[in-house]
Short mmCIF file of C-alpha atoms in Angstrom, two decimals:
data_model
loop_
_atom_site.label_atom_id
_atom_site.label_comp_id
_atom_site.label_asym_id
_atom_site.label_seq_id
_atom_site.Cartn_x
_atom_site.Cartn_y
_atom_site.Cartn_z
CA UNK A 272 0.00 0.00 0.00
CA UNK A 273 1.63 3.20 -1.16
CA UNK A 274 1.13 5.92 1.42
CA UNK A 275 1.80 9.59 1.55
CA UNK A 276 1.49 11.12 4.99
CA UNK A 277 1.03 14.73 5.95
CA UNK A 278 0.22 16.41 9.23
CA UNK A 279 -3.36 17.61 8.80
CA UNK A 280 -2.72 20.74 10.84
CA UNK A 281 -3.86 23.36 11.10
CA UNK A 282 -0.45 24.92 10.98
CA UNK A 283 -0.65 28.49 12.11
CA UNK A 284 2.16 31.00 11.47
CA UNK A 285 2.36 34.79 11.76
CA UNK A 286 2.65 36.92 8.67
CA UNK A 287 6.26 37.20 7.52
CA UNK A 288 7.37 33.95 9.13
CA UNK A 289 8.58 30.79 7.43
CA UNK A 290 5.97 28.07 7.08
CA UNK A 291 7.32 24.53 6.95
CA UNK A 292 5.13 21.77 5.55
CA UNK A 293 6.25 18.17 5.67
CA UNK A 294 5.37 15.01 3.83
CA UNK A 295 6.61 11.44 4.20
CA UNK A 296 6.12 8.57 1.80
CA UNK A 297 6.37 4.83 2.17
CA UNK A 298 7.44 3.59 -1.28
CA UNK A 299 11.20 3.76 -1.84
CA UNK A 300 10.53 3.51 -5.58
CA UNK A 301 9.00 6.99 -5.58
CA UNK A 302 10.71 9.19 -8.10
CA UNK A 303 8.82 12.43 -8.51
CA UNK A 304 7.25 14.71 -5.94
CA UNK A 305 4.78 17.54 -6.25
CA UNK A 306 3.20 20.20 -4.10
CA UNK A 307 -0.26 21.59 -4.75
CA UNK A 308 -2.08 24.45 -3.10
CA UNK A 309 -5.83 24.27 -2.69
CA UNK A 310 -7.89 27.18 -1.49
CA UNK A 311 -11.14 26.36 0.24
CA UNK A 312 -13.77 25.35 -2.30
CA UNK A 313 -11.32 25.55 -5.22
CA UNK A 314 -9.39 23.07 -7.29
CA UNK A 315 -5.76 22.08 -6.58
CA UNK A 316 -3.08 24.19 -8.20
CA UNK A 317 0.40 22.83 -8.92
CA UNK A 318 3.04 25.05 -7.30
CA UNK A 319 6.26 23.01 -7.10
CA UNK A 320 7.84 19.79 -8.27
CA UNK A 321 11.12 18.14 -7.35
CA UNK A 322 12.84 15.03 -8.62
CA UNK A 323 16.33 15.05 -7.11
CA UNK A 324 17.65 15.15 -3.58
CA UNK A 325 18.29 18.63 -2.27
CA UNK A 326 16.55 21.95 -2.49
CA UNK A 327 14.64 23.62 -5.30
CA UNK A 328 13.68 27.25 -5.01
CA UNK A 329 10.98 29.17 -6.83
CA UNK A 330 10.32 32.63 -5.50
CA UNK A 331 9.19 32.37 -1.88
CA UNK A 332 8.78 28.60 -2.16
CA UNK A 333 11.48 25.99 -1.55
CA UNK A 334 10.93 22.28 -1.98
CA UNK A 335 13.31 19.93 -0.19
CA UNK A 336 13.72 16.25 -0.95
CA UNK A 337 15.53 13.59 1.05
CA UNK A 338 15.04 10.20 -0.56
CA UNK A 339 17.09 8.35 2.05
CA UNK A 340 14.74 9.55 4.80
CA UNK A 341 11.72 9.42 2.50
CA UNK A 342 10.47 12.90 3.14
CA UNK A 343 9.75 15.95 1.10
CA UNK A 344 9.02 19.38 2.51
CA UNK A 345 7.81 22.75 1.34
CA UNK A 346 9.06 25.97 2.88
CA UNK A 347 7.20 29.21 2.35
CA UNK A 348 9.26 32.26 3.21
CA UNK A 349 7.74 35.61 4.17
CA UNK A 350 4.33 33.97 4.58
CA UNK A 351 1.35 36.08 3.57
CA UNK A 352 -2.31 35.76 4.55
CA UNK A 353 -2.96 34.87 0.90
CA UNK A 354 -0.88 31.72 1.45
CA UNK A 355 -3.58 30.41 3.77
CA UNK A 356 -4.74 27.22 2.09
CA UNK A 357 -4.45 23.46 2.21
CA UNK A 358 -1.18 22.15 0.79
CA UNK A 359 -1.21 18.73 -0.83
CA UNK A 360 1.84 16.55 -1.31
CA UNK A 361 1.74 14.10 -4.22
CA UNK A 362 4.14 11.31 -5.12
CA UNK A 363 4.59 9.25 -8.27
CA UNK A 364 6.19 5.85 -8.15
CA UNK A 365 8.42 4.57 -10.91
CA UNK A 366 7.47 1.83 -13.33
CA UNK A 367 4.52 1.50 -15.67
CA UNK A 368 2.03 2.62 -13.03
CA UNK A 369 1.11 6.21 -13.76
CA UNK A 370 -1.01 6.72 -10.69
CA UNK A 371 -0.26 9.70 -8.55
CA UNK A 372 -0.80 9.32 -4.80
CA UNK A 373 -1.85 12.37 -2.83
CA UNK A 374 -1.46 13.04 0.85
CA UNK A 375 -4.50 14.29 2.73
CA UNK A 376 -3.11 17.79 2.95
CA UNK A 377 -1.99 20.27 5.60
CA UNK A 378 -4.11 23.31 6.35
CA UNK A 379 -1.94 26.42 6.68
CA UNK A 380 -3.23 29.59 8.29
CA UNK A 381 -1.13 32.75 8.09
CA UNK A 382 -2.22 35.29 10.68
CA UNK A 383 -1.90 39.02 9.89
CA UNK B 225 -7.30 30.34 -22.25
CA UNK B 226 -5.98 26.91 -21.27
CA UNK B 227 -8.55 25.19 -19.16
CA UNK B 228 -10.28 22.04 -18.02
CA UNK B 229 -14.05 22.45 -17.95
CA UNK B 230 -16.36 20.28 -15.91
CA UNK B 231 -20.11 20.24 -16.00
CA UNK B 232 -22.23 20.47 -14.03
CA UNK B 233 -20.62 22.29 -11.11
CA UNK B 234 -23.30 21.16 -8.69
CA UNK B 235 -25.65 18.21 -8.95
CA UNK B 236 -28.20 16.68 -6.60
CA UNK B 237 -29.63 13.39 -7.76
CA UNK B 238 -31.45 10.36 -6.45
CA UNK B 239 -30.11 6.89 -5.85
CA UNK B 240 -30.02 4.79 -8.99
CA UNK B 241 -30.52 7.52 -11.55
CA UNK B 242 -27.74 7.35 -14.13
CA UNK B 243 -25.70 10.50 -14.55
CA UNK B 244 -22.71 11.76 -16.50
CA UNK B 245 -20.24 14.42 -15.47
CA UNK B 246 -18.50 15.89 -18.47
CA UNK B 247 -14.88 16.99 -18.66
CA UNK B 248 -13.28 18.77 -21.56
CA UNK B 249 -9.81 20.24 -22.03
CA UNK B 250 -8.64 22.60 -24.76
CA UNK B 251 -4.89 21.97 -24.49
CA UNK B 252 -4.57 18.82 -26.63
CA UNK B 253 -3.41 16.93 -23.54
CA UNK B 254 -2.97 13.19 -23.82
CA UNK B 255 -3.42 12.37 -20.15
CA UNK B 256 -6.68 12.90 -18.29
CA UNK B 257 -7.91 11.63 -14.96
CA UNK B 258 -10.78 11.75 -12.48
CA UNK B 259 -10.49 12.18 -8.72
CA UNK B 260 -12.89 12.36 -5.85
CA UNK B 261 -12.14 14.36 -2.73
CA UNK B 262 -13.70 13.53 0.61
CA UNK B 263 -13.05 15.04 4.05
CA UNK B 264 -10.41 13.06 5.89
CA UNK B 265 -9.64 10.92 2.84
CA UNK B 266 -8.04 13.42 0.53
CA UNK B 267 -7.86 13.13 -3.24
CA UNK B 268 -8.30 9.63 -4.60
CA UNK B 269 -7.98 8.68 -8.23
CA UNK B 270 -10.98 7.01 -9.87
CA UNK B 271 -9.84 6.44 -13.45
CA UNK B 272 -7.21 7.77 -15.76
CA UNK B 273 -6.59 7.80 -19.50
CA UNK B 274 -3.25 7.89 -21.26
CA UNK B 275 -4.78 8.65 -24.66
CA UNK B 276 -7.83 8.06 -26.82
CA UNK B 277 -9.35 4.64 -26.15
CA UNK B 278 -6.77 3.96 -23.39
CA UNK B 279 -8.20 4.01 -19.88
CA UNK B 280 -7.30 2.31 -16.62
CA UNK B 281 -8.56 2.04 -13.08
CA UNK B 282 -7.30 4.22 -10.29
CA UNK B 283 -7.63 3.53 -6.60
CA UNK B 284 -11.42 3.75 -6.26
CA UNK B 285 -13.04 2.74 -9.58
CA UNK B 286 -16.02 0.80 -8.20
CA UNK B 287 -19.33 2.27 -9.32
CA UNK B 288 -17.83 4.44 -12.04
CA UNK B 289 -17.26 4.18 -15.77
CA UNK B 290 -15.31 6.35 -18.16
CA UNK B 291 -14.74 6.61 -21.87
CA UNK B 292 -12.20 8.42 -24.03
CA UNK B 293 -13.47 8.57 -27.57
CA UNK B 294 -11.93 11.96 -28.29
CA UNK B 295 -8.75 13.47 -26.97
CA UNK B 296 -10.43 16.50 -25.45
CA UNK B 297 -13.27 14.75 -23.58
CA UNK B 298 -13.24 12.35 -20.67
CA UNK B 299 -16.73 11.89 -19.18
CA UNK B 300 -17.34 10.19 -15.84
CA UNK B 301 -20.42 7.98 -15.76
CA UNK B 302 -22.27 6.80 -12.68
CA UNK B 303 -24.60 4.07 -13.88
CA UNK B 304 -26.45 3.67 -10.58
CA UNK B 305 -25.35 6.34 -8.11
CA UNK B 306 -25.47 5.59 -4.41
CA UNK B 307 -25.19 7.93 -1.40
CA UNK B 308 -21.57 6.87 -0.78
CA UNK B 309 -20.70 8.52 -4.09
CA UNK B 310 -21.61 11.89 -2.66
CA UNK B 311 -18.35 13.77 -3.05
CA UNK B 312 -16.42 16.55 -4.74
CA UNK B 313 -15.13 15.38 -8.12
CA UNK B 314 -12.21 16.79 -10.07
CA UNK B 315 -11.08 16.15 -13.59
CA UNK B 316 -7.43 16.79 -14.41
CA UNK B 317 -5.20 16.76 -17.47
CA UNK B 318 -1.55 16.83 -18.41
CA UNK B 319 0.37 17.17 -21.66
CA UNK B 320 3.06 14.77 -20.59
CA UNK B 321 2.94 11.21 -19.48
CA UNK B 322 5.61 9.35 -17.60
CA UNK B 323 7.31 9.39 -14.28
CA UNK B 324 8.01 13.11 -14.23
CA UNK B 325 4.57 14.24 -15.25
CA UNK B 326 1.74 15.22 -12.98
CA UNK B 327 -1.80 16.47 -13.06
CA UNK B 328 -1.02 19.98 -14.24
CA UNK B 329 -4.52 21.36 -14.71
CA UNK B 330 -7.62 20.66 -12.66
CA UNK B 331 -11.20 21.46 -13.53
CA UNK B 332 -13.34 23.60 -11.24
CA UNK B 333 -14.87 20.60 -9.53
CA UNK B 334 -18.32 19.03 -9.44
CA UNK B 335 -20.07 18.73 -6.12
CA UNK B 336 -22.34 15.71 -6.32
CA UNK B 337 -24.96 14.81 -3.76
CA UNK B 338 -26.82 11.50 -4.05
CA UNK B 339 -29.92 11.23 -1.88
#
């Protein structure tokens, strides 16, 4: 059973702080990792992807991957109230199976 | 504008009455998929399609059917809906297939209630 685990939160941070969102996965064959943002009542929106160990930065967002420890994280620097949303981690396993497994998401609240 | 369009956005129906939720994308994407999202359970894949006439089951396919006769359309069919299919449904598409691809575009969602 492939599993992707996230702390459901809510994670509450003050405006301007760094928000750290974590995700662990069970299948060591996982090869690609994605972060989505979902505002309440809206559809998921792809914000980051990472394939290799290390950090990947895009604006205020940094994705971090550690395959040995089987975790992937998303850092949001200078958090804004508009970042308040549920963040979904998704993992794709190698092989002919094209299914993407999502975590249940972490609710982030950024307080002004 | 690149988009995935689902219809209807909201639907209330009765148990056993066949229904179809349509999904259309205007990006010439090969890959399309359907998900349902339930509180506490997250997003779960129902079916996916790698291309025209190529479909396969996701994690929760029971009670659903799909077809892919044209590249742009991927309807979700509930032959005999039951209350446990009450959920928020999303259609998604992607240009690429393979290990490094992902669901790049999601439709607006269809909130289905089966009474």
